[in-house]
XYZ file of C-alpha atoms in Angstrom:
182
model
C 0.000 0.000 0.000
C 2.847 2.724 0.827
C 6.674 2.589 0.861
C 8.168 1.808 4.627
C 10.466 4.680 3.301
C 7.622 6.818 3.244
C 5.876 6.441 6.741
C 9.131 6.878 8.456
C 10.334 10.336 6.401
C 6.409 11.048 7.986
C 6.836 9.912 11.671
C 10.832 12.387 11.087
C 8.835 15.112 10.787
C 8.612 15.404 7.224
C 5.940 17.455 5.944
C 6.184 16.924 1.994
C 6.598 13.481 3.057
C 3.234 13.490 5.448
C 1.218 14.705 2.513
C 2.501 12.345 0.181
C 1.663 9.682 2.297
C -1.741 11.212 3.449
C -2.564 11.695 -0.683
C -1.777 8.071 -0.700
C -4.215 6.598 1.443
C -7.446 8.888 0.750
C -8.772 6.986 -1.801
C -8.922 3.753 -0.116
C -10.071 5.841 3.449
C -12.644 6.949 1.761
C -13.726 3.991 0.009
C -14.132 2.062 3.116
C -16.267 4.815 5.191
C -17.991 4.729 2.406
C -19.034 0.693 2.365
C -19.789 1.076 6.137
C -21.420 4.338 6.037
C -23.298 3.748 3.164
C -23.926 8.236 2.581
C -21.284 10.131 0.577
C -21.664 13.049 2.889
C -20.991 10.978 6.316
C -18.156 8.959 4.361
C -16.501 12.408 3.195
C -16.729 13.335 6.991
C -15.496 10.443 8.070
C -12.274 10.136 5.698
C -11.704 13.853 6.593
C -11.344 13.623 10.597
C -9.581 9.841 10.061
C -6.842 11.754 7.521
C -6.639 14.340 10.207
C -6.347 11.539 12.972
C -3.623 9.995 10.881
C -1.830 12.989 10.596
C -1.782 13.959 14.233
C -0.769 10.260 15.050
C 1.490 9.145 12.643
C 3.789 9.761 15.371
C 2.000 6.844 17.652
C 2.200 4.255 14.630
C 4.601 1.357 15.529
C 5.455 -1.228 12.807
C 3.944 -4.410 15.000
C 0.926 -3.813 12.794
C 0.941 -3.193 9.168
C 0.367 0.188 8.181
C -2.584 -0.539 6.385
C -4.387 -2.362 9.133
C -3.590 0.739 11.352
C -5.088 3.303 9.013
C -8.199 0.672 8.403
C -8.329 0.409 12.501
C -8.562 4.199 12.517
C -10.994 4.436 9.965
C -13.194 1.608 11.128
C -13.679 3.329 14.622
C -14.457 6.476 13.250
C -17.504 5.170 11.136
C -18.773 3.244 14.064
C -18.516 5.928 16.286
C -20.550 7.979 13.554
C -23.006 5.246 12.643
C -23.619 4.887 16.249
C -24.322 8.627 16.873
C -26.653 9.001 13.815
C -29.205 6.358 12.706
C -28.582 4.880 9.275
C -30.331 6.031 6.293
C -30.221 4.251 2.937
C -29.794 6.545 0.096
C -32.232 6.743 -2.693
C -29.334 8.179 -4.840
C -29.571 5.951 -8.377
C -25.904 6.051 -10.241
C -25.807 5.667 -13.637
C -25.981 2.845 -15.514
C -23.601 2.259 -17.976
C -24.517 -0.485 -20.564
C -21.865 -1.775 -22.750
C -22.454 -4.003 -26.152
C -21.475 -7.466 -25.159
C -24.469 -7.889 -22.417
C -28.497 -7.306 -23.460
C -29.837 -4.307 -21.691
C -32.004 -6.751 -19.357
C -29.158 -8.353 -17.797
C -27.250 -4.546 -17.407
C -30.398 -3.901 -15.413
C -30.812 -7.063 -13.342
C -27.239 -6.748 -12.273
C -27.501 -3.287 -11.093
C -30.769 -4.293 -9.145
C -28.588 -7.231 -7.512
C -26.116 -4.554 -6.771
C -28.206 -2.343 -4.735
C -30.011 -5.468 -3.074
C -26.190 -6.294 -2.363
C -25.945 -2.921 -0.941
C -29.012 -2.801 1.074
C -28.793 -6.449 2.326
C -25.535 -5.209 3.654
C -26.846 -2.003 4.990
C -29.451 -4.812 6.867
C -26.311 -6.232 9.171
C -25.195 -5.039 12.802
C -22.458 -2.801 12.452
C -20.050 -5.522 13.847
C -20.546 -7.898 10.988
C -21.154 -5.191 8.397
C -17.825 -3.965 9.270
C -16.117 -7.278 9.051
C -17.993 -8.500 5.333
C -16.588 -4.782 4.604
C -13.236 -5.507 5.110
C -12.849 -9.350 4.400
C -14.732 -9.057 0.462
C -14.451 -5.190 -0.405
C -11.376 -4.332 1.125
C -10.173 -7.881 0.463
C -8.335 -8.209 3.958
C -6.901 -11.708 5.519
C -9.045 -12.606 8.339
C -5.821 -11.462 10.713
C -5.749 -8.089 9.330
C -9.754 -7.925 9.789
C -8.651 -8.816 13.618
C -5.536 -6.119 14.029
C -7.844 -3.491 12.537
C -11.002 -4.088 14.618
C -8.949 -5.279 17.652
C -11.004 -8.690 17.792
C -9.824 -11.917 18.204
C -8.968 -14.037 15.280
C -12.319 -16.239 16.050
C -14.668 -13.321 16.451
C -13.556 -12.194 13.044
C -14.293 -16.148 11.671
C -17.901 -15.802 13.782
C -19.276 -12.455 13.009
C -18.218 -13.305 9.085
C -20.678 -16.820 9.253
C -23.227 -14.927 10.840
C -22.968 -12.260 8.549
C -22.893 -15.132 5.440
C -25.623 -16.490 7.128
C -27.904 -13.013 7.569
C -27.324 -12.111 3.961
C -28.400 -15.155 2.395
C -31.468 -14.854 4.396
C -32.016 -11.546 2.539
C -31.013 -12.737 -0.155
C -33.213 -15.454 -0.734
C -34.663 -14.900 -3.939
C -31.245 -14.360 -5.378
C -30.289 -17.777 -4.850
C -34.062 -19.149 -6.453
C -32.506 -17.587 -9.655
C -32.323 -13.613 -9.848
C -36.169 -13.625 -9.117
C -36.292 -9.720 -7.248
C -39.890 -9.353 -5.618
């Protein structure tokens, strides 16, 4: 994710080298307040006050975790902490479809109504397994960074993912009777 170089010029006292690094990770900050928070506005808020945690902390980082599990930590506790302060809303924002020539319009539509049912199915679970599905299939984490980021044990993580496996193929039902969306 970043250069070792990089962090340490930051933790020196670096400036050029704290933006760099801050530029870096925004992207991928932002991403994930976004799959947890599920509202541009609240992610953009979020990714804001963890870059400005991050920069005020850098500092505190030690290299027993990875850097990217300590940013994720960071991040992950920051939506929580929001999402707990503010109920959830699902947005009825639609995005634009974009349909391309090698699929029929009908299946460009079907899989962007499986997409939001995605979406909201995952918008369904606590905020302890929503965070860990999150991190294990968006952010693509191993189950032992899931656990250095959220500070769980190793079998928490494996637990809150099958219950969260479990939940969202109970909304998902009609998914798994073939694509039928009622």
């Amino acid at each position: 994710m970043v250069e070792p170089g990089l962090i340490k010029a930051a933790q020196a006292g670096d400036g050029d080298a704290l933006i760099s690094l801050l530029r870096e990770i925004e992207n991928h900050v932002y991403r994930t307040a976004y799959y947890i928070l599920n509202n541009e506005q609240d992610a953009m808020d979020a990714a804001q006050e963890a870059l400005i945690r991050i920069y005020t902390k850098i500092g505190t980082y030690e290299e027993k975790a990875q850097f990217k599990t300590w940013v994720q930590r960071i991040v992950t506790n920051i939506c929580i902490d929001k999402f707990r302060r503010t109920k959830p809303t699902v947005s009825i924002d639609e995005h634009d479809m974009v349909f391309h020539d090698s699929h029929s319009v009908e299946e460009e539509v079907l899989s962007a109504y499986a997409v939001k049912d995605i979406r909201l199915a995952i918008d369904k679970l606590p905020e302890h397994h929503r965070a860990v599905v999150v991190l294990r299939y968006l952010q693509d984490f191993s189950y032992n960074e899931i656990a250095d980021s959220l500070d769980l044990p190793l079998n928490t993580v494996k637990s809150y993912l099958f219950r969260a496996r479990q939940q969202l193929q109970t909304y998902l039902h009609d998914y798994q009777k073939g694509g039928v969306r009622r």
